[in-house]
Coordinates of C-alpha atoms in Angstrom, one line a residue:
Chain A
X236 CA -9.3 26.7 37.3
X237 CA -6.4 25.0 35.6
X238 CA -7.5 21.5 36.6
X239 CA -6.2 18.8 34.2
X240 CA -9.2 16.6 34.0
X241 CA -7.6 14.2 31.6
X242 CA -4.8 13.5 34.1
X243 CA -7.3 12.9 36.8
X244 CA -9.3 10.6 34.6
X245 CA -6.3 8.6 33.6
X246 CA -5.2 8.3 37.3
X247 CA -8.6 7.0 38.2
X248 CA -8.5 4.4 35.4
X249 CA -5.1 3.3 36.5
X250 CA -6.4 2.7 40.0
X251 CA -9.3 0.7 38.8
X252 CA -7.1 -1.4 36.5
X253 CA -5.0 -2.3 39.5
X254 CA -8.0 -3.7 41.2
X255 CA -9.1 -5.5 38.0
X256 CA -11.8 -3.2 36.8
X257 CA -11.8 -2.1 33.2
X258 CA -14.0 -2.3 30.1
X259 CA -13.7 -5.6 28.3
X260 CA -12.6 -4.1 25.0
X261 CA -9.7 -2.3 26.6
X262 CA -8.8 -5.4 28.7
X263 CA -8.6 -7.7 25.6
X264 CA -6.3 -5.3 23.8
X265 CA -4.1 -4.6 26.9
X266 CA -3.8 -8.4 27.4
X267 CA -2.6 -8.8 23.8
X268 CA -0.1 -6.0 24.2
X269 CA 1.3 -7.6 27.4
X270 CA 1.4 -11.1 26.2
X271 CA 1.9 -11.0 22.4
X272 CA 3.8 -7.8 22.1
X273 CA 1.2 -6.0 19.9
X274 CA -2.4 -5.0 20.3
X275 CA -3.9 -7.3 17.7
X276 CA -2.1 -10.5 18.5
X277 CA -0.3 -10.5 15.2
X278 CA 2.2 -13.3 15.1
X279 CA 5.8 -12.5 14.0
X280 CA 5.6 -14.8 10.9
X281 CA 2.4 -13.2 9.8
X282 CA 3.8 -9.7 10.3
X283 CA 6.9 -10.6 8.3
X284 CA 4.9 -12.3 5.5
X285 CA 2.7 -9.2 5.2
X286 CA 5.7 -7.0 4.8
X287 CA 7.1 -9.3 2.2
X288 CA 3.7 -9.2 0.4
X289 CA 3.6 -5.4 0.4
X290 CA 7.2 -5.4 -1.0
X291 CA 6.1 -7.6 -3.9
X292 CA 3.0 -5.4 -4.5
X293 CA 5.2 -2.3 -4.6
X294 CA 7.7 -3.9 -6.9
X295 CA 5.0 -4.8 -9.3
X296 CA 3.2 -1.4 -9.0
X297 CA 6.4 0.6 -9.7
X298 CA 8.0 -2.1 -12.0
X299 CA 11.1 -1.7 -9.8
X300 CA 12.5 -4.8 -8.1
X301 CA 14.8 -2.6 -6.0
X302 CA 12.0 -1.4 -3.8
X303 CA 12.4 -3.2 -0.5
X304 CA 10.9 -3.2 2.9
X305 CA 14.0 -3.9 4.8
X306 CA 13.6 -5.8 8.1
X307 CA 16.1 -5.6 10.9
X308 CA 18.7 -3.7 8.9
X309 CA 21.4 -2.6 11.2
X310 CA 22.5 1.1 11.6
X311 CA 19.5 2.4 9.7
X312 CA 18.8 6.2 9.8
X313 CA 15.1 5.5 10.2
X314 CA 13.4 2.7 12.1
X315 CA 9.7 2.7 11.2
X316 CA 7.1 1.5 13.7
X317 CA 3.4 1.2 12.9
X318 CA -0.1 0.5 14.2
X319 CA -0.9 -3.2 14.1
X320 CA -4.1 -2.6 12.3
X321 CA -2.0 -1.6 9.3
X322 CA -0.5 -5.1 9.2
X323 CA -3.6 -7.0 10.2
X324 CA -6.3 -5.3 8.2
X325 CA -5.1 -2.6 5.9
X326 CA -1.4 -2.8 4.9
X327 CA -1.9 -0.2 2.1
X328 CA -0.5 2.5 4.3
X329 CA 2.6 0.4 4.9
X330 CA 3.2 0.2 1.2
X331 CA 2.6 3.9 0.8
X332 CA 5.1 4.7 3.5
X333 CA 7.6 2.3 2.0
X334 CA 7.3 3.9 -1.4
X335 CA 8.0 7.3 0.2
X336 CA 11.0 6.0 2.1
X337 CA 12.3 4.3 -1.0
X338 CA 12.0 7.3 -3.4
X339 CA 13.4 9.6 -0.7
X340 CA 16.5 7.3 -0.8
X341 CA 16.1 6.7 2.9
X342 CA 18.3 4.1 4.7
X343 CA 15.3 2.7 6.7
X344 CA 14.1 -0.5 8.2
X345 CA 11.2 -2.1 10.1
X346 CA 12.0 -4.1 13.3
X347 CA 10.9 -7.7 13.5
X348 CA 10.0 -7.1 17.1
X349 CA 8.9 -4.0 18.9
X350 CA 7.2 -2.7 15.8
X351 CA 3.9 -1.8 17.5
X352 CA 4.0 1.9 18.4
X353 CA 0.5 2.0 19.9
X354 CA 0.1 1.8 23.6
X355 CA -3.0 0.9 25.5
X356 CA -1.3 1.9 28.7
X357 CA -2.3 5.4 27.8
X358 CA -6.0 4.4 27.8
X359 CA -6.2 2.1 30.8
X360 CA -4.0 4.3 33.0
X361 CA -1.6 1.5 33.7
X362 CA 1.9 3.0 33.7
X363 CA 3.5 -0.4 33.9
X364 CA 1.9 -1.5 30.7
X365 CA 2.7 1.9 29.2
X366 CA 6.3 1.5 30.2
X367 CA 6.6 -2.1 29.0
X368 CA 5.1 -1.4 25.6
X369 CA 7.2 1.7 25.1
X370 CA 10.4 0.0 26.2
X371 CA 9.9 -2.7 23.6
X372 CA 9.9 -0.1 20.8
X373 CA 12.9 1.7 22.3
X374 CA 14.8 -1.5 22.6
X375 CA 14.1 -2.4 19.0
X376 CA 15.7 0.8 17.8
X377 CA 18.6 0.3 20.1
X378 CA 19.1 -3.3 19.1
X379 CA 19.3 -2.2 15.5
X380 CA 21.5 0.9 16.4
X381 CA 18.9 3.0 14.6
X382 CA 19.4 6.7 14.5
X383 CA 15.8 7.8 14.5
X384 CA 12.4 6.3 15.3
X385 CA 9.7 7.3 12.9
X386 CA 6.1 6.5 13.8
X387 CA 3.2 6.0 11.4
X388 CA 0.1 8.1 11.8
X389 CA -1.4 7.1 15.1
X390 CA -2.2 9.9 17.6
X391 CA -2.2 8.0 20.8
X392 CA 0.8 5.9 19.8
X393 CA 2.8 9.0 18.9
X394 CA 2.0 10.6 22.3
X395 CA 2.6 7.4 24.2
X396 CA 5.9 6.6 22.6
X397 CA 7.3 10.0 22.1
X398 CA 6.0 12.1 24.9
X399 CA 4.8 9.8 27.8
X400 CA 6.8 6.6 27.2
X401 CA 10.2 7.6 28.7
X402 CA 8.4 8.6 31.9
X403 CA 6.4 5.4 32.1
X404 CA 9.5 3.3 31.3
X405 CA 11.6 5.4 33.7
X406 CA 14.4 5.7 31.3
X407 CA 16.1 8.0 28.9
X408 CA 15.8 7.6 25.1
X409 CA 19.0 8.3 23.2
X410 CA 17.6 8.7 19.7
X411 CA 15.3 11.1 18.0
X412 CA 11.6 10.3 17.7
X413 CA 9.5 11.7 14.9
X414 CA 6.0 11.5 13.4
X415 CA 6.0 10.3 9.8
X416 CA 4.1 13.5 9.1
X417 CA 7.3 15.5 10.0
X418 CA 9.4 13.0 8.0
X419 CA 7.3 13.4 4.9
X420 CA 7.4 17.2 5.2
X421 CA 11.2 17.1 5.6
X422 CA 11.6 15.0 2.5
X423 CA 9.6 17.4 0.4
X424 CA 11.4 20.5 1.8
X425 CA 14.8 18.9 1.3
X426 CA 13.8 17.9 -2.3
X427 CA 14.2 14.2 -1.5
X428 CA 10.8 13.5 -2.9
X429 CA 8.9 15.4 -5.5
X430 CA 5.1 15.8 -5.3
X431 CA 2.5 17.0 -7.7
X432 CA -0.5 18.5 -5.9
X433 CA -2.6 18.4 -9.0
X434 CA -3.0 14.6 -8.3
X435 CA -5.2 15.5 -5.4
X436 CA -7.8 18.0 -6.6
X437 CA -10.8 17.1 -4.4
X438 CA -11.4 19.6 -1.5
X439 CA -9.7 18.4 1.6
X440 CA -10.1 19.4 5.2
X441 CA -7.9 18.5 8.1
X442 CA -9.0 17.0 11.4
X443 CA -6.5 17.5 14.3
X444 CA -6.2 14.4 16.5
X445 CA -6.2 15.4 20.2
X446 CA -3.0 13.5 20.9
X447 CA -1.1 15.0 18.0
X448 CA -2.4 18.6 18.3
X449 CA -3.5 19.2 21.9
X450 CA -1.0 16.9 23.6
X451 CA 2.0 17.1 21.4
X452 CA 1.6 20.4 19.6
X453 CA 1.8 19.0 16.1
X454 CA -0.6 21.4 14.4
X455 CA 1.3 23.2 11.6
X456 CA 3.3 20.4 10.0
X457 CA 0.3 18.5 8.7
X458 CA -1.1 21.7 7.2
X459 CA 2.1 22.6 5.6
X460 CA 2.3 19.1 4.1
X461 CA -1.3 19.3 2.8
X462 CA -0.6 22.6 1.1
X463 CA 2.1 20.8 -0.9
X464 CA 0.1 17.7 -1.8
X465 CA -3.4 18.9 -2.6
X466 CA -4.9 21.9 -4.5
X467 CA -8.0 22.7 -2.4
X468 CA -7.4 22.7 1.3
X469 CA -10.2 24.0 3.6
X470 CA -9.8 24.6 7.3
X471 CA -12.5 23.4 9.6
X472 CA -13.6 25.5 12.6
X473 CA -12.6 25.2 15.4
X474 CA -9.3 23.6 14.6
X475 CA -5.9 22.7 16.0
X476 CA -5.9 22.3 19.8
X477 CA -9.5 23.5 19.9
X478 CA -10.8 21.0 17.4
X479 CA -13.8 18.9 18.2
X480 CA -13.1 15.3 19.1
X481 CA -13.4 12.5 16.5
X482 CA -15.6 10.9 19.2
X483 CA -13.3 7.9 19.5
X484 CA -10.7 9.3 21.9
X485 CA -9.5 7.9 25.2
X486 CA -9.9 4.3 24.0
X487 CA -13.6 4.6 23.2
X488 CA -13.1 2.9 19.8
X489 CA -12.2 -0.3 21.5
X490 CA -15.5 -0.3 23.5
X491 CA -18.6 -1.1 21.4
X492 CA -20.8 -0.3 24.4
X493 CA -20.1 3.4 23.9
X494 CA -20.9 3.4 20.2
X495 CA -24.4 4.9 20.4
X496 CA -23.2 7.6 22.8
X497 CA -20.3 8.4 20.5
X498 CA -22.5 8.7 17.5
X499 CA -25.0 10.9 19.3
X500 CA -22.4 13.3 20.5
X501 CA -20.9 13.2 17.0
X502 CA -23.6 15.5 15.7
X503 CA -21.5 18.6 16.3
X504 CA -18.6 17.0 14.6
X505 CA -20.7 16.0 11.6
X506 CA -21.9 19.6 11.3
X507 CA -18.4 20.9 11.5
X508 CA -17.3 18.6 8.7
X509 CA -20.3 19.3 6.5
X510 CA -19.6 23.1 6.8
X511 CA -16.2 22.7 5.1
X512 CA -17.8 21.4 1.9
X513 CA -14.7 19.1 1.6
X514 CA -14.9 15.6 0.0
X515 CA -12.0 14.3 1.9
X516 CA -11.3 14.6 5.6
X517 CA -7.6 14.0 6.2
X518 CA -6.3 13.2 9.6
X519 CA -3.2 11.9 11.1
X520 CA -4.5 9.2 13.5
X521 CA -5.8 5.7 12.8
X522 CA -8.3 6.0 15.7
X523 CA -9.7 9.2 14.3
X524 CA -10.0 7.5 10.9
X525 CA -12.4 4.9 12.2
X526 CA -14.4 7.3 14.4
X527 CA -14.8 9.7 11.5
X528 CA -15.7 6.9 9.2
X529 CA -18.5 5.8 11.6
X530 CA -19.9 9.3 12.0
X531 CA -19.7 10.1 8.3
X532 CA -21.8 7.1 7.7
X533 CA -24.2 7.8 10.5
X534 CA -24.8 11.4 9.5
X535 CA -24.7 10.5 5.7
X536 CA -22.0 12.9 4.8
X537 CA -20.5 12.6 1.3
X538 CA -16.9 12.3 2.6
X539 CA -14.0 9.9 2.6
X540 CA -11.4 9.7 5.4
X541 CA -7.7 9.5 4.5
X542 CA -4.4 9.6 6.3
X543 CA -1.7 12.0 5.2
X544 CA 0.5 9.2 4.0
X545 CA -2.1 8.3 1.4
X546 CA -2.4 11.8 0.0
X547 CA 1.4 12.2 -0.1
X548 CA 1.8 8.8 -1.8
X549 CA -0.8 9.6 -4.5
X550 CA 1.0 13.0 -5.1
X551 CA 4.4 11.3 -5.3
X552 CA 6.2 12.0 -8.6
X553 CA 8.2 8.9 -9.3
X554 CA 11.5 9.5 -11.0
X555 CA 12.3 7.1 -13.9
X556 CA 15.2 5.3 -12.3
X557 CA 18.2 5.1 -14.7
X558 CA 19.0 1.5 -14.1
X559 CA 15.4 0.6 -14.5
X560 CA 15.6 1.4 -18.2
X561 CA 15.7 -2.1 -19.5
X562 CA 18.1 -1.4 -22.3
X563 CA 20.5 1.0 -20.8
X564 CA 24.0 0.6 -22.4
X565 CA 22.8 -1.5 -25.4
X566 CA 23.1 -0.6 -29.0
X567 CA 20.2 -1.9 -31.2
X568 CA 20.1 -2.0 -35.0
X569 CA 16.6 -1.7 -36.4
X570 CA 16.1 -2.9 -40.0
X571 CA 12.7 -2.1 -41.4
X572 CA 11.7 -0.5 -44.7
X573 CA 8.8 1.4 -43.2
X574 CA 9.9 4.7 -41.8
X575 CA 6.9 4.7 -39.3
X576 CA 7.9 1.4 -37.9
X577 CA 11.5 2.5 -37.5
X578 CA 10.5 5.7 -35.6
X579 CA 8.2 3.6 -33.5
X580 CA 10.8 1.1 -32.6
X581 CA 13.4 3.8 -32.1
X582 CA 11.2 5.6 -29.6
X583 CA 10.5 2.5 -27.6
X584 CA 14.1 1.4 -27.4
X585 CA 15.4 4.9 -26.7
X586 CA 12.9 5.3 -23.9
X587 CA 14.5 2.2 -22.3
X588 CA 17.9 3.8 -22.6
X589 CA 19.2 2.0 -25.7
X590 CA 21.2 3.6 -28.5
X591 CA 19.4 3.0 -31.8
X592 CA 20.7 2.8 -35.3
X593 CA 18.5 2.2 -38.3
X594 CA 18.6 0.7 -41.7
X595 CA 15.8 0.7 -44.4
X596 CA 17.0 -2.4 -46.2
X597 CA 19.2 -5.5 -45.9
X598 CA 22.3 -4.1 -47.6
X599 CA 22.4 -1.0 -45.4
X600 CA 21.7 -3.2 -42.5
X601 CA 24.7 -5.4 -43.2
X602 CA 26.9 -2.3 -43.5
X603 CA 25.6 -1.0 -40.2
X604 CA 26.3 -4.4 -38.6
X605 CA 29.9 -4.2 -39.7
X606 CA 30.5 -0.6 -38.7
X607 CA 28.4 -0.2 -35.6
X608 CA 28.6 -3.7 -34.0
X609 CA 25.2 -3.5 -32.3
X610 CA 24.3 -5.8 -29.4
X611 CA 21.0 -6.8 -31.0
X612 CA 19.2 -6.5 -34.3
X613 CA 15.5 -6.3 -35.1
X614 CA 14.7 -7.6 -38.5
X615 CA 11.7 -7.1 -40.8
X616 CA 11.4 -10.1 -43.2
X617 CA 9.6 -8.3 -46.0
X618 CA 12.2 -5.9 -47.3
X619 CA 12.8 -4.4 -50.8
X620 CA 15.4 -6.1 -52.9
X621 CA 17.1 -8.5 -50.5
X622 CA 14.6 -10.1 -48.1
X623 CA 15.1 -10.3 -44.4
X624 CA 15.4 -14.1 -44.7
X625 CA 18.3 -13.8 -46.9
X626 CA 20.0 -11.3 -44.6
X627 CA 19.3 -13.6 -41.6
X628 CA 20.9 -16.5 -43.5
X629 CA 24.0 -14.4 -44.3
X630 CA 24.6 -13.2 -40.8
X631 CA 24.1 -16.7 -39.3
X632 CA 26.7 -18.0 -41.7
X633 CA 29.1 -15.1 -40.9
X634 CA 31.1 -16.0 -37.8
X635 CA 31.3 -12.3 -36.8
X636 CA 27.5 -12.2 -36.4
X637 CA 26.5 -15.8 -35.9
X638 CA 25.8 -15.3 -32.2
X639 CA 24.2 -11.8 -32.6
X640 CA 20.8 -11.7 -30.9
X641 CA 18.1 -11.2 -33.6
X642 CA 14.5 -10.5 -33.0
X643 CA 12.3 -10.8 -36.0
X644 CA 9.6 -8.1 -36.1
X645 CA 7.4 -8.7 -39.1
X646 CA 3.9 -8.7 -40.4
X647 CA 3.3 -12.5 -40.5
X648 CA -0.4 -11.9 -41.0
X649 CA 0.2 -11.1 -44.6
X650 CA -1.6 -13.1 -47.2
X651 CA 1.4 -15.0 -48.4
X652 CA 2.0 -16.2 -44.9
X653 CA 5.7 -15.5 -44.6
X654 CA 5.8 -17.0 -41.1
X655 CA 5.4 -20.5 -42.6
X656 CA 7.8 -19.6 -45.4
X657 CA 10.3 -18.4 -42.9
X658 CA 10.2 -21.5 -40.8
X659 CA 10.5 -23.6 -44.0
X660 CA 13.4 -21.5 -45.0
X661 CA 15.1 -22.0 -41.6
X662 CA 14.6 -25.7 -41.9
X663 CA 15.9 -26.0 -45.4
X664 CA 19.0 -23.9 -44.6
X665 CA 19.5 -25.6 -41.3
X666 CA 19.4 -22.3 -39.5
X667 CA 18.6 -21.7 -35.8
X668 CA 15.4 -20.0 -34.9
X669 CA 15.8 -16.3 -34.2
X670 CA 16.1 -15.2 -30.6
X671 CA 12.6 -13.7 -30.7
X672 CA 9.7 -13.3 -33.1
X673 CA 7.2 -10.4 -32.8
X674 CA 4.2 -10.0 -35.0
X675 CA 3.0 -6.6 -36.3
X676 CA 1.1 -4.7 -35.0
X677 CA 3.7 -4.5 -32.3
X678 CA 2.8 -5.2 -28.7
X679 CA 5.3 -3.1 -26.7
X680 CA 5.4 -5.3 -23.7
X681 CA 6.0 -8.5 -25.8
X682 CA 8.6 -6.7 -27.8
X683 CA 10.5 -5.5 -24.8
X684 CA 10.3 -8.9 -23.1
X685 CA 11.6 -10.6 -26.3
X686 CA 14.4 -8.1 -26.7
X687 CA 15.4 -8.4 -23.0
X688 CA 15.3 -12.2 -23.3
X689 CA 17.4 -12.2 -26.4
X690 CA 20.0 -10.0 -24.8
X691 CA 20.4 -12.4 -21.9
Chain B
X1240 CA -29.5 -5.1 23.7
X1241 CA -29.8 -3.4 20.3
X1242 CA -31.3 -5.3 17.4
X1243 CA -30.9 -5.0 13.7
X1244 CA -34.1 -5.5 11.7
X1245 CA -34.3 -6.3 8.0
X1246 CA -36.8 -8.0 5.9
X1247 CA -39.0 -9.0 8.8
X1248 CA -36.0 -10.6 10.6
X1249 CA -34.5 -9.3 13.8
X1250 CA -30.9 -9.9 14.9
X1251 CA -29.4 -9.1 18.4
X1252 CA -26.3 -7.1 17.7
X1253 CA -23.6 -5.2 19.6
X1254 CA -23.6 -1.5 19.6
X1255 CA -21.4 -1.4 16.5
X1256 CA -23.9 -3.5 14.7
X1257 CA -22.0 -6.8 14.8
X1258 CA -24.0 -10.0 15.3
X1259 CA -24.0 -10.6 19.1
X1260 CA -23.8 -14.4 18.8
X1261 CA -21.7 -15.6 15.9
X1262 CA -23.4 -19.0 16.1
X1263 CA -26.6 -17.4 14.9
X1264 CA -25.2 -16.7 11.5
X1265 CA -26.7 -18.0 8.3
X1266 CA -26.7 -16.8 4.7
X1267 CA -29.6 -14.5 5.3
X1268 CA -27.4 -12.6 7.8
X1269 CA -24.9 -11.8 5.1
X1270 CA -27.6 -10.6 2.7
X1271 CA -29.4 -8.6 5.4
X1272 CA -26.3 -6.9 6.8
X1273 CA -24.9 -6.2 3.3
X1274 CA -27.2 -3.2 2.9
X1275 CA -25.5 -1.4 5.9
X1276 CA -22.0 -1.9 4.6
X1277 CA -22.5 -0.5 1.1
X1278 CA -22.7 -3.9 -0.6
X1279 CA -25.7 -3.8 -3.0
X1280 CA -25.4 -7.2 -4.6
X1281 CA -23.8 -10.3 -3.0
X1282 CA -21.8 -12.0 -5.8
X1283 CA -19.9 -15.2 -5.9
X1284 CA -16.8 -13.3 -5.0
X1285 CA -18.4 -11.8 -1.9
X1286 CA -19.4 -15.3 -0.8
X1287 CA -15.9 -16.5 -1.3
X1288 CA -14.6 -13.9 1.1
X1289 CA -17.5 -14.4 3.6
X1290 CA -17.1 -18.2 3.6
X1291 CA -13.4 -18.0 4.1
X1292 CA -13.8 -15.5 7.1
X1293 CA -16.5 -17.6 8.6
X1294 CA -14.5 -20.9 8.4
X1295 CA -11.4 -19.3 9.7
X1296 CA -13.3 -17.8 12.6
X1297 CA -14.9 -21.1 13.5
X1298 CA -11.6 -22.8 13.4
X1299 CA -9.4 -20.2 15.2
X1300 CA -11.8 -17.9 17.1
X1301 CA -10.3 -14.8 15.5
X1302 CA -10.4 -12.9 12.3
X1303 CA -7.6 -13.8 9.8
X1304 CA -4.9 -11.5 8.7
X1305 CA -5.8 -9.6 5.5
X1306 CA -2.7 -11.4 4.0
X1307 CA -4.3 -14.8 4.6
X1308 CA -7.7 -13.6 3.2
X1309 CA -6.1 -12.3 0.0
X1310 CA -3.9 -15.4 -0.4
X1311 CA -6.7 -17.9 0.1
X1312 CA -9.3 -16.1 -2.0
X1313 CA -6.8 -15.1 -4.6
X1314 CA -8.1 -11.5 -4.6
X1315 CA -5.8 -8.5 -4.6
X1316 CA -6.1 -6.2 -1.6
X1317 CA -7.6 -3.5 -3.8
X1318 CA -10.4 -5.9 -4.9
X1319 CA -11.3 -6.7 -1.3
X1320 CA -12.0 -3.0 -0.8
X1321 CA -14.0 -2.9 -4.0
X1322 CA -16.1 -5.8 -2.8
X1323 CA -16.5 -4.4 0.7
X1324 CA -16.2 -0.6 0.7
X1325 CA -16.1 -0.4 4.5
X1326 CA -13.1 -2.7 4.5
X1327 CA -12.3 -6.2 5.6
X1328 CA -12.5 -5.6 9.3
X1329 CA -15.7 -3.8 9.5
X1330 CA -17.5 -4.7 6.4
X1331 CA -16.6 -8.3 5.5
X1332 CA -16.3 -9.5 9.1
X1333 CA -19.7 -8.1 9.9
X1334 CA -21.4 -9.9 7.0
X1335 CA -19.6 -13.1 8.0
X1336 CA -21.1 -12.9 11.5
X1337 CA -17.8 -12.4 13.3
X1338 CA -17.7 -10.2 16.4
X1339 CA -16.2 -6.8 16.0
X1340 CA -12.4 -7.1 15.8
X1341 CA -10.6 -6.0 18.9
X1342 CA -8.3 -3.0 19.1
X1343 CA -8.1 0.2 17.1
X1344 CA -10.5 -0.7 14.3

């Protein structure tokens, strides 16, 4: 008959809300969105601290201090808004998205206010709340003069902010709005990020969120993306706009009193999932994630739920950043009589961008010092003919090389204990300690740290 | 009102299985509810998380940010998920006797 039941339903909810009748779970969240600006009552300082924390985690994960989560950067091409649960309970998805933005070379930012793209106005039928919440996000983008609003994977938030919000807020929106699913797909298509699908080999199926697929028509982009980031994609049936509900739609996840009914009606969903034989059900909606998690547990399915951002992040091929090479632009002289050690050190230093010259003994080392003028020298103490100690003494007395950083790389554990001898030697000759001392067998991290320190 | 039964004990819970009255919590609650959240053995580390959540809730009436939980317990985020496979909001909070967190969780 062409009757839009959902619209009727929402209208009735809105009327009830205006006379003060609504489920407690929805009321609590709506109140937080009205009063605190986000649906989980997250305070601004906690939000900012969490972003800073994720930035630290990313920098240590990728060994790259240039990875940032920029807050309130003006004139960004992308302003990224999220679901508060990401910041309150599980910020891994924030870090994953940040890594993708970073490696795509995006000029992006997160706003310090107006960062919650969810909107309980959709659920409680209150257009005023819907308008107020959407307006906050729009104003954040405008305040920062952002070019585009990108929203993390939340079905109802996407629909509310992108499709319904301008009507509720009774205003035009002068910038583009995009789901992060589309953003990630664009990055891959444009070659801005590289992905390796062999990192995700477990069978994956895709659950269309009602708000993304049925309401907003986003059905092909997630599939195209999945085809690029995993090797074994299996469609579930029915799918797209005809897909079965996660059972958490319409705000039901915020209302515990409906949990038993949700789980009972989830039987058909569980069977649909089971029939795919997939190990991972991917979806693009935080609400679906939780509802699916509940029903998977209830019906004892052997499945995990993941958002697209997690699969894309795990498939991400991270380029070795040029400036991240620790020793870029440095010339290092390696003096060691053992060819294996020279090859080993050469490989390590070259990987870090250094130019490497080698010498098998002290005399050739001295010649290389004079002709090549390296920035740093590694020195083995136990050398044929002239010892490393002797060479060290010579160069420290030679004003041309007195300040040359030297890292001693030697097998101190030898029976004749050359470490003790070497220190005695330094004391007797009134020589300074070398800039670093590394014991064989060589620990790469210690070596690089010592070399880096010596070069400073 | 639904109840959750374990080891001869019976707890009034909400429909999502969270303890109805947080005041009723004791250590047996954590052990009994652990089985439903994929936690087989409650270690010292689990207790550290549970006690922190519990104390925070008694003081502030809400669940803490995951940032605070990690900072105070010294556990990395990944480890929280290893300890509580169903996550901090659903798993750890349930064992600590907190009510179900509000919103999209």
